[in-house]
């Protein structure tokens, strides 16, 4: 016999008949004579028909004995191992249905012998049952054409039932022996205590009373205080972003001559003399040795109108997540393009970061843009080359990226031309340009309105120091205001903390009467009890009360698909970027395809979303994240999806799911 033969439905009578004529001889019954008392106890397996029924119309469920309640047994008769051990074959086929009150005869009695003892059943009942079984066995089964197939009985997972019954009986054994009441259904269930504790914790935070303000409002500015403007600098790698802004800071007096002289000597000693101004912003040893910006560099400078918070973003494609973090904090952007022949085309074609950075800026809500055409000295300030770069970028930014009123300015970061002062009219090469300088274009930005009166939303950008009792963080106040001495919570972990000290982006501790308001970069010291490695970039500082932020894992978003090769479908894995947060996520549902212009639903439940389509989807993250609807807080409601090193979609959050 084959080793994979099915022994479950095997008829041993047929097997013995198959071996009557083989070399092993006749069966055991033919060779050895048995007495009637011995033949009475011979087991003959019942046959099953195609409906999984025993011959005679009965099913296996009719012959399963009812299990005795362990509570009704004597205490010394209850044994866990005896109660719950079950044969594997029986466990996979037996259903726990109650037996009938009068079970029929199970087996045909051997010829010439009386039927086996079946208790107190009358003889006529046994004879009728045997006759019915004989008739059913002789009648062949003929299926009716067109008739519906009989559904097989659904058998429960006996192994899981066995385990659950064992747990229930083991828990009920102790009270029954002690003479107590039987356990209730709640006693046998084991709820997720951590989940219930989490819900209670969030409920207590949302019901906490709101802390009253003890200081003046942030919209009452100090005398002579300028508006703050967050400016991010983006562009393709080697476009000269760090050199451009480093030289600008030197001309504005933000870097002293002694420090600049030190940078020039050290860069020349290492063979990178042209990187001296870039070292003003690239402060880490790895960035200086590689000559590539890797993380967001933050510094401040002042113009005639604004106190500008400069965010120098990396241009290499491997550090796009850091660029998104910087762009999510920006009010305006400076896109740097390389005017060198061949370099601009490399950054602007598919795969270049000039195009991707522009799309990301618009997706993250940055609407004000100035394009700096850098390295004009390498093309001898050619007006024709400048016009080529301007025409190519202007068409792309207006039609595909969605920017309006984009301004262009030619500059030279290494030579420091047209940064703070305009190009002189008697310039031998740039006399054709009669426009404004770079700083003048920055002054023409419009500071956005701040949500000063909104609920506190303070996004953590960096954790400088973390101890079990104290945190030192840098954060961007997106909404509301934060002051010294008030109690806050860090979401999504809901860690309670007290604000010990606050300093705004100007570096003056206690500036604005000890308050940091919306739009400012704050340096904060928090005290409390913190577990190790639980506070990360992307967490949000909030207050308790009705306006607190409740974290979640699933939400509805309206997205626009970028130029992707593979359409977005249900189950697509991606990385979710929202403000400073990066979290793995999955698209669990495609709700509708919508019109980009008016948001009208064009198709419900689509199979996929292709390039340049706009749709409504449901996204689920692996862990709880601190985000909310776009209508509640713009900064926390914008998202970007990336997969395989490519930005695949961007959009806004419409609502959070329970």
XYZ file of C-alpha atoms in Angstrom:
658
model
C 0.000 0.000 0.000
C 1.098 3.524 -0.608
C 2.390 5.440 2.374
C -0.011 8.313 1.512
C -3.080 6.138 1.395
C -6.118 7.505 3.231
C -6.711 5.326 6.281
C -9.536 7.451 7.605
C -12.288 6.138 5.308
C -10.809 2.680 4.747
C -13.112 -0.334 4.935
C -11.161 -3.154 6.508
C -13.587 -5.771 5.200
C -12.708 -4.776 1.627
C -9.024 -4.806 2.450
C -9.239 -8.360 3.747
C -11.127 -9.429 0.613
C -8.338 -7.992 -1.533
C -5.789 -10.248 0.106
C -7.765 -13.518 -0.072
C -6.182 -14.654 -3.317
C -2.656 -13.328 -2.831
C 0.415 -15.151 -1.605
C -0.347 -14.473 2.049
C -3.272 -16.877 2.046
C -6.765 -16.561 3.396
C -7.963 -14.190 6.074
C -7.576 -14.755 9.776
C -11.276 -15.527 10.244
C -11.093 -18.336 7.650
C -8.005 -19.901 9.186
C -9.035 -19.748 12.832
C -12.445 -20.725 14.063
C -13.951 -18.358 16.607
C -16.568 -19.001 19.210
C -19.805 -17.002 19.188
C -18.713 -15.064 22.288
C -15.515 -14.012 20.526
C -17.207 -13.069 17.241
C -19.644 -10.874 19.137
C -16.870 -8.449 19.949
C -15.330 -8.284 16.455
C -15.263 -4.680 15.194
C -16.738 -4.029 11.766
C -16.231 -0.434 10.564
C -19.385 1.256 9.176
C -19.276 2.328 5.550
C -19.569 5.970 4.471
C -21.435 7.093 1.368
C -20.644 10.128 -0.785
C -22.548 12.395 1.639
C -20.246 11.561 4.539
C -23.091 9.565 6.081
C -23.101 6.088 7.494
C -24.980 3.499 5.503
C -28.524 3.768 6.725
C -28.898 7.545 6.629
C -27.194 8.279 9.925
C -24.221 10.581 10.395
C -21.259 10.456 12.663
C -22.781 13.174 14.832
C -25.533 10.765 15.909
C -23.132 8.457 17.715
C -20.906 10.822 19.661
C -21.438 10.253 23.352
C -22.278 13.235 25.476
C -19.392 14.352 27.653
C -19.996 14.419 31.328
C -19.780 17.740 33.135
C -16.637 17.719 35.290
C -18.518 19.670 37.981
C -20.866 16.708 38.402
C -18.022 14.259 38.906
C -16.372 13.598 42.239
C -13.417 15.782 42.985
C -10.945 12.927 42.846
C -12.311 11.786 39.459
C -11.458 14.988 37.571
C -8.147 14.725 35.788
C -7.028 17.370 33.289
C -5.018 14.989 31.153
C -7.854 12.421 30.931
C -10.465 15.066 30.141
C -8.734 16.770 27.266
C -6.674 14.165 25.448
C -8.261 13.163 22.152
C -7.202 11.029 19.260
C -5.859 13.133 16.344
C -8.067 11.466 13.750
C -11.167 11.911 15.861
C -10.268 15.515 16.600
C -10.231 16.340 12.881
C -13.563 14.687 12.027
C -15.816 14.626 15.096
C -18.360 17.381 15.638
C -19.614 18.281 19.120
C -23.293 17.788 18.420
C -25.599 16.321 21.106
C -26.438 12.619 20.618
C -29.978 11.450 19.926
C -32.044 10.081 22.772
C -32.357 6.590 21.169
C -29.402 5.811 18.892
C -30.029 3.123 16.245
C -27.977 -0.022 15.810
C -24.404 0.635 14.761
C -23.261 -2.605 13.188
C -24.626 -5.578 11.335
C -24.482 -8.601 13.582
C -22.514 -11.556 12.248
C -24.569 -14.164 10.373
C -26.169 -16.682 12.660
C -25.398 -14.785 15.844
C -27.623 -12.660 18.022
C -27.079 -8.860 17.877
C -24.705 -7.366 20.431
C -26.080 -6.012 23.664
C -27.485 -2.503 23.162
C -28.806 -1.811 26.592
C -32.533 -1.920 27.213
C -33.653 -1.377 23.604
C -36.512 -3.652 22.537
C -35.806 -6.385 20.024
C -38.289 -5.014 17.461
C -36.481 -1.654 17.496
C -33.153 -3.335 16.814
C -34.612 -5.454 13.992
C -36.177 -2.390 12.321
C -32.896 -0.491 12.495
C -30.967 -3.379 10.949
C -33.511 -3.706 8.154
C -33.268 -0.003 7.383
C -29.480 -0.206 7.238
C -29.624 -3.188 4.893
C -32.023 -1.456 2.490
C -29.907 1.712 2.412
C -26.741 -0.267 1.766
C -28.290 -2.139 -1.167
C -29.741 1.009 -2.765
C -27.180 2.812 -4.939
C -26.866 6.593 -4.709
C -28.014 8.348 -7.895
C -27.499 12.128 -7.996
C -30.289 14.176 -9.572
C -29.212 16.312 -12.514
C -29.516 20.002 -11.725
C -30.068 19.437 -8.056
C -28.012 21.474 -5.626
C -25.196 19.644 -3.944
C -25.677 18.903 -0.312
C -23.304 20.989 1.746
C -20.989 19.090 3.983
C -21.391 19.744 7.679
C -19.069 22.506 8.893
C -16.820 20.976 11.493
C -15.437 23.287 14.184
C -11.756 23.573 14.947
C -11.661 20.828 17.508
C -8.108 21.568 18.559
C -8.987 25.163 19.454
C -12.180 24.037 21.164
C -10.198 21.525 23.137
C -7.807 24.189 24.370
C -10.574 26.632 25.262
C -12.530 23.914 27.071
C -9.445 22.964 29.008
C -8.948 26.569 30.095
C -12.567 26.909 31.132
C -12.596 23.624 33.041
C -9.330 24.340 34.777
C -10.650 27.730 35.897
C -13.961 26.285 37.017
C -12.430 23.351 38.897
C -11.104 25.422 41.762
C -14.412 27.238 42.603
C -16.418 24.039 42.323
C -14.155 22.260 44.769
C -14.361 25.204 47.123
C -18.113 25.133 46.901
C -18.386 28.504 45.126
C -20.528 29.575 42.227
C -19.572 28.518 38.683
C -17.481 31.037 36.741
C -19.175 33.545 34.484
C -18.361 34.191 30.833
C -16.303 37.225 31.784
C -14.131 35.077 33.997
C -13.166 32.792 31.110
C -12.238 35.662 28.751
C -8.790 37.223 28.783
C -9.064 40.769 27.304
C -6.028 42.636 26.071
C -5.197 44.497 29.253
C -2.603 46.701 27.556
C -5.127 47.852 24.925
C -7.765 48.663 27.542
C -5.201 50.527 29.614
C -4.206 52.491 26.513
C -7.790 53.538 25.850
C -8.291 54.563 29.454
C -5.101 56.606 29.356
C -6.136 58.498 26.214
C -9.630 59.034 27.601
C -8.242 60.533 30.800
C -5.974 62.867 28.813
C -8.797 64.068 26.569
C -11.035 64.697 29.598
C -8.373 66.600 31.546
C -9.085 70.310 32.197
C -7.374 72.794 29.895
C -4.514 74.744 31.464
C -5.339 78.475 31.605
C -2.891 80.921 30.044
C -0.679 82.864 32.408
C 1.074 85.074 29.849
C 0.070 87.392 27.042
C -0.889 86.079 23.657
C 1.797 85.566 21.029
C 0.129 87.876 18.524
C 1.129 90.811 20.710
C 4.654 91.144 19.391
C 7.538 92.682 21.213
C 8.632 96.109 20.062
C 10.965 95.806 17.085
C 10.509 92.028 16.732
C 10.377 90.820 13.118
C 8.173 88.168 11.609
C 9.711 84.722 11.295
C 10.041 82.988 7.934
C 11.113 79.349 7.495
C 13.073 79.007 4.256
C 14.197 75.642 2.858
C 16.928 75.378 0.208
C 16.549 72.416 -2.184
C 17.995 71.261 -5.482
C 19.983 68.550 -7.202
C 23.195 67.264 -5.675
C 26.264 69.418 -6.477
C 24.098 72.373 -7.440
C 26.034 74.481 -4.925
C 23.330 74.948 -2.278
C 25.566 74.880 0.812
C 28.236 77.057 -0.818
C 25.608 79.550 -1.936
C 23.989 79.916 1.483
C 27.320 79.797 3.337
C 28.627 82.713 1.295
C 25.347 84.551 1.843
C 25.724 84.162 5.613
C 29.282 85.490 5.427
C 28.173 88.580 3.506
C 25.380 89.193 6.034
C 27.870 89.057 8.903
C 26.577 85.853 10.487
C 30.058 84.253 10.300
C 33.089 86.091 11.670
C 36.252 86.461 9.629
C 38.337 84.346 11.992
C 36.058 81.331 11.627
C 35.898 81.759 7.867
C 39.682 81.946 7.634
C 39.890 78.697 9.628
C 37.489 76.959 7.234
C 39.488 78.083 4.212
C 42.732 76.730 5.634
C 41.257 73.397 6.689
C 39.440 72.843 3.391
C 42.586 73.669 1.391
C 44.589 71.283 3.557
C 42.143 68.465 2.812
C 42.119 69.171 -0.937
C 38.632 70.759 -0.994
C 39.389 74.475 -1.151
C 36.142 75.224 -3.007
C 34.100 73.742 -0.134
C 35.143 76.387 2.409
C 31.813 78.244 2.354
C 29.891 74.959 2.399
C 31.557 74.082 5.701
C 29.618 76.912 7.322
C 26.541 74.674 7.152
C 28.098 71.211 6.781
C 29.431 70.822 10.301
C 29.842 67.047 10.683
C 33.098 65.313 9.796
C 31.360 62.849 7.458
C 29.684 65.603 5.461
C 32.947 67.490 5.055
C 34.931 64.415 4.029
C 32.330 63.302 1.471
C 31.506 66.791 0.274
C 27.771 66.043 0.435
C 25.095 67.427 2.750
C 23.429 64.546 4.573
C 21.104 66.127 7.144
C 19.109 69.316 7.580
C 21.348 72.225 8.617
C 19.547 74.930 10.613
C 20.658 78.492 11.154
C 19.122 81.966 11.295
C 19.783 85.322 9.700
C 17.862 88.570 9.427
C 16.834 90.638 6.461
C 15.099 93.991 6.405
C 11.687 92.357 6.945
C 12.135 88.859 8.372
C 14.009 86.738 10.835
C 14.722 83.860 8.484
C 15.176 80.296 9.723
C 17.358 78.689 7.068
C 16.904 74.951 6.404
C 19.624 73.579 4.115
C 18.282 70.293 2.716
C 20.447 67.505 1.202
C 20.296 67.043 -2.560
C 21.403 63.412 -2.867
C 18.613 60.942 -3.619
C 19.666 58.718 -0.704
C 18.713 61.483 1.743
C 15.278 62.365 0.362
C 13.625 61.559 3.742
C 15.728 64.279 5.374
C 14.773 66.680 2.605
C 11.093 65.946 3.219
C 11.576 66.644 6.929
C 13.013 70.066 6.146
C 10.457 70.921 3.477
C 7.575 70.058 5.799
C 8.702 72.864 8.144
C 9.105 75.519 5.442
C 6.968 78.533 4.603
C 8.864 79.271 1.381
C 11.526 77.570 -0.719
C 14.622 78.382 -2.705
C 15.237 75.977 -5.586
C 18.880 76.019 -6.723
C 19.591 74.985 -10.331
C 23.050 74.433 -11.801
C 23.644 76.517 -14.910
C 26.673 74.460 -16.001
C 26.092 72.794 -19.348
C 25.205 69.149 -18.849
C 24.753 69.512 -15.081
C 21.347 71.159 -15.348
C 20.104 68.526 -17.781
C 21.247 65.748 -15.430
C 19.308 67.180 -12.494
C 16.210 68.069 -14.483
C 15.686 64.841 -16.424
C 13.823 61.848 -15.006
C 15.698 60.618 -11.972
C 17.144 64.041 -11.189
C 16.389 65.688 -7.880
C 15.519 69.102 -9.347
C 12.249 67.721 -10.687
C 11.462 65.543 -7.656
C 12.234 68.275 -5.128
C 9.893 70.666 -6.911
C 7.069 68.122 -6.844
C 7.659 67.384 -3.172
C 7.634 71.067 -2.258
C 4.199 71.553 -3.796
C 2.876 68.357 -2.237
C 4.049 69.494 1.203
C 2.169 72.785 0.925
C 4.970 75.175 -0.078
C 3.492 77.635 -2.572
C 6.124 80.412 -2.605
C 9.214 79.637 -4.670
C 12.299 81.443 -5.945
C 14.638 79.703 -8.395
C 18.325 80.605 -8.058
C 20.270 79.784 -11.236
C 23.654 79.132 -9.631
C 27.191 78.820 -11.023
C 26.671 81.481 -13.642
C 30.411 82.130 -13.527
C 31.012 78.709 -15.171
C 29.074 79.825 -18.280
C 30.518 83.383 -18.183
C 27.154 84.827 -17.229
C 25.666 83.839 -20.551
C 22.239 85.367 -21.032
C 21.334 82.674 -23.540
C 22.118 79.882 -21.080
C 20.152 81.628 -18.348
C 17.160 81.933 -20.672
C 17.334 78.216 -21.541
C 17.282 77.193 -17.892
C 14.519 79.664 -17.051
C 12.213 78.592 -19.891
C 12.605 74.875 -19.113
C 11.955 75.268 -15.389
C 9.143 77.802 -15.734
C 7.099 75.494 -17.971
C 7.604 72.513 -15.679
C 6.870 74.385 -12.444
C 3.687 75.960 -13.804
C 2.154 73.009 -15.650
C 3.244 69.932 -13.697
C 4.241 71.107 -10.215
C 1.450 73.676 -9.887
C 3.481 76.738 -8.860
C 2.370 80.215 -9.827
C 4.337 83.461 -9.847
C 7.781 81.810 -9.743
C 10.691 84.272 -9.691
C 14.174 83.625 -11.113
C 17.498 85.153 -10.126
C 21.006 84.444 -11.524
C 23.708 84.083 -8.871
C 27.221 82.801 -8.316
C 27.643 81.178 -4.907
C 31.402 80.693 -5.074
C 32.126 84.226 -6.305
C 29.403 85.748 -4.118
C 27.799 87.727 -6.928
C 24.189 88.961 -6.811
C 23.612 87.562 -3.297
C 23.227 90.592 -1.066
C 24.129 93.366 -3.476
C 22.870 93.610 -7.035
C 25.159 92.967 -9.959
C 26.828 96.182 -10.949
C 25.819 97.718 -14.234
C 29.418 97.912 -15.341
C 29.908 94.188 -14.773
C 31.881 92.894 -17.757
C 29.670 89.810 -18.181
C 26.388 90.425 -16.323
C 25.521 93.899 -17.467
C 22.393 92.470 -19.153
C 20.768 91.628 -15.798
C 18.938 94.521 -14.184
C 16.884 92.604 -11.634
C 17.016 92.229 -7.852
C 19.476 90.356 -5.689
C 18.770 87.098 -3.867
C 18.158 88.741 -0.483
C 15.710 91.187 -2.051
C 13.749 88.289 -3.501
C 13.677 86.639 -0.042
C 12.271 89.839 1.438
C 9.406 89.706 -1.062
C 8.093 86.458 0.435
C 4.837 86.728 2.360
C 4.794 85.383 5.897
C 1.846 82.974 6.229
C -0.822 83.414 8.855
C -0.138 81.462 12.044
C -2.610 79.347 14.010
C -1.749 81.049 17.281
C -5.193 80.518 18.798
C -5.385 76.855 17.807
C -4.621 73.795 19.938
C -0.974 73.132 20.762
C 0.786 71.086 18.082
C 4.559 71.042 18.507
C 6.446 68.609 16.215
C 9.735 67.192 17.505
C 12.510 67.586 14.935
C 15.478 66.368 16.966
C 16.189 64.855 20.372
C 19.400 66.443 21.651
C 19.522 64.842 25.092
C 17.435 62.096 26.673
C 17.631 60.899 30.282
C 15.054 59.038 32.392
C 14.003 62.346 33.978
C 14.763 65.013 31.343
C 14.497 65.678 27.613
C 16.124 68.397 25.504
C 14.466 68.673 22.100
C 14.130 71.011 19.156
C 10.620 71.337 17.794
C 8.541 73.358 15.373
C 5.425 74.933 16.893
C 2.809 74.461 14.185
C -0.229 75.573 16.160
C -0.923 77.267 19.466
C 1.770 78.373 21.871
C 3.846 76.756 24.563
C 5.190 78.342 27.736
C 7.296 77.466 30.734
C 5.647 75.560 33.578
C 2.691 73.994 31.791
C 1.932 70.291 31.599
C 2.077 68.666 28.173
C 1.858 65.184 26.666
C 4.072 63.621 24.002
C 2.047 61.680 21.452
C 1.608 58.921 20.389
C 3.084 57.470 23.613
C 1.089 59.868 25.824
C 4.089 60.553 28.074
C 3.379 63.366 30.540
C 5.976 66.124 30.935
C 6.467 69.600 32.388
C 8.017 72.389 30.315
C 11.071 73.537 32.251
C 12.651 75.944 29.751
C 11.867 77.362 26.298
C 14.068 79.244 23.848
C 12.953 80.318 20.375
C 14.938 80.208 17.155
C 16.655 83.506 17.909
C 18.510 81.776 20.762
C 17.197 84.146 23.424
C 15.904 82.129 26.351
C 12.657 83.512 27.616
C 12.119 85.553 24.462
C 8.546 86.701 23.927
C 7.907 86.540 27.683
C 8.762 82.852 27.975
C 6.397 81.796 25.186
C 7.031 80.200 21.795
C 4.205 80.522 19.338
C 3.126 79.070 16.030
C 5.715 79.216 13.277
C 8.765 79.309 15.561
C 11.535 76.766 16.005
C 11.752 76.098 19.755
C 14.454 74.586 21.933
C 12.714 73.010 24.932
C 13.669 71.207 28.112
C 11.025 68.802 29.433
C 11.015 67.028 32.782
C 9.154 63.850 33.636
C 9.582 60.089 33.599
C 10.658 58.753 30.226
C 11.566 55.241 29.184
C 14.696 54.706 27.163
C 14.365 55.133 23.380
C 10.665 55.993 23.467
C 10.789 59.628 22.300
C 11.664 60.002 18.625
C 11.598 62.485 15.785
C 8.034 62.867 14.529
C 6.353 62.755 17.931
C 4.070 65.662 18.766
C 3.828 67.689 21.977
C 0.200 68.516 22.857
C -1.902 69.612 25.809
C -4.570 67.628 27.560
C -8.259 68.383 27.277
C -10.804 68.276 24.501
C -8.352 69.615 21.897
C -5.734 66.937 22.500
C -4.398 64.811 19.666
C -5.574 61.194 19.669
C -3.139 58.988 17.715
C -4.344 56.348 15.293
C -3.277 53.709 12.777
C -5.895 53.934 10.025
C -7.141 56.977 8.150
C -8.705 58.136 4.884
C -6.534 60.234 2.556
C -6.990 61.910 -0.801
C -3.821 61.460 -2.832
C -2.396 62.265 -6.255
C -0.326 59.532 -7.904
C 3.008 60.591 -9.385
C 4.720 59.127 -12.457
C 4.906 55.514 -11.317
C 5.551 52.389 -13.341
C 3.356 50.103 -11.219
C -0.181 51.313 -10.368
C -1.235 51.627 -6.752
C -3.418 48.715 -5.652
C -4.835 47.366 -2.443
C -1.999 45.943 -0.394
C 0.686 48.267 -1.746
C 3.463 48.730 0.806
C 5.042 52.168 1.193
C 6.662 54.576 3.605
C 4.459 57.295 5.025
C 6.026 60.740 5.476
C 4.092 63.312 7.484
C 5.859 66.378 8.985
C 8.993 64.833 10.599
C 7.488 61.357 10.751
C 8.470 58.307 8.702
C 6.446 55.126 9.244
C 5.817 51.968 7.152
C 2.247 51.724 5.920
C -0.087 49.745 3.667
C -2.867 50.874 1.329
C -5.709 48.689 2.593
C -8.563 50.037 0.458
C -9.138 52.038 -2.722
C -12.346 53.964 -2.141
C -12.802 56.119 -5.233
C -11.227 57.923 -8.161
C -11.864 61.661 -7.849
C -11.516 64.657 -10.118
C -8.414 66.734 -9.403
C -10.173 70.024 -10.050
C -13.353 69.775 -7.968
C -13.000 66.532 -5.992
C -16.038 64.928 -7.633
C -16.171 61.137 -7.446
C -15.657 59.616 -10.880
C -15.528 55.901 -9.991
C -16.146 53.944 -6.801
C -13.998 51.034 -5.619
C -11.413 51.076 -8.420
C -9.009 48.202 -8.857
C -5.973 50.488 -9.071
C -4.789 54.092 -9.352
C -2.513 54.864 -12.286
C -0.142 57.761 -12.855
C -1.487 61.300 -12.532
C -4.771 60.006 -11.088
C -6.323 61.389 -7.945
C -8.147 59.090 -5.565
C -9.400 58.474 -2.068
C -7.734 55.591 -0.214
C -7.523 54.091 3.256
C -4.022 53.765 4.697
C -2.973 51.763 7.745
C 0.361 52.172 9.532
C 2.229 49.530 11.491
C 2.165 51.604 14.677
C 0.109 54.465 16.019
C 1.152 57.835 14.615
C 0.454 61.423 15.657
C -1.397 62.812 12.646
C -4.832 64.329 12.146
C -7.137 65.717 9.496
C -5.906 68.478 7.217
C -8.782 70.714 8.251
C -7.688 70.530 11.906
C -3.969 71.184 11.355
C -2.411 71.647 7.935
C 1.085 70.579 8.968
C -0.145 67.308 10.503
C -2.561 66.601 7.641
C -0.154 66.475 4.683
C 1.362 63.114 3.722
C 3.787 61.721 1.159
C 4.138 58.084 0.111
C 7.449 56.633 -1.083
C 8.391 53.118 -2.182
C 11.626 51.664 -3.564
C 13.399 55.015 -3.356
C 10.740 56.806 -5.404
C 7.934 59.171 -4.433
C 4.739 57.479 -5.591
C 1.983 59.727 -4.204
C 1.183 62.696 -1.999
C -1.974 64.132 -0.527
C -3.903 65.175 2.548
C -5.708 63.358 5.341
C -9.477 63.731 5.291
C -10.411 61.762 8.394
C -9.124 59.264 10.910
C -10.765 55.871 11.266
C -11.638 54.422 14.644
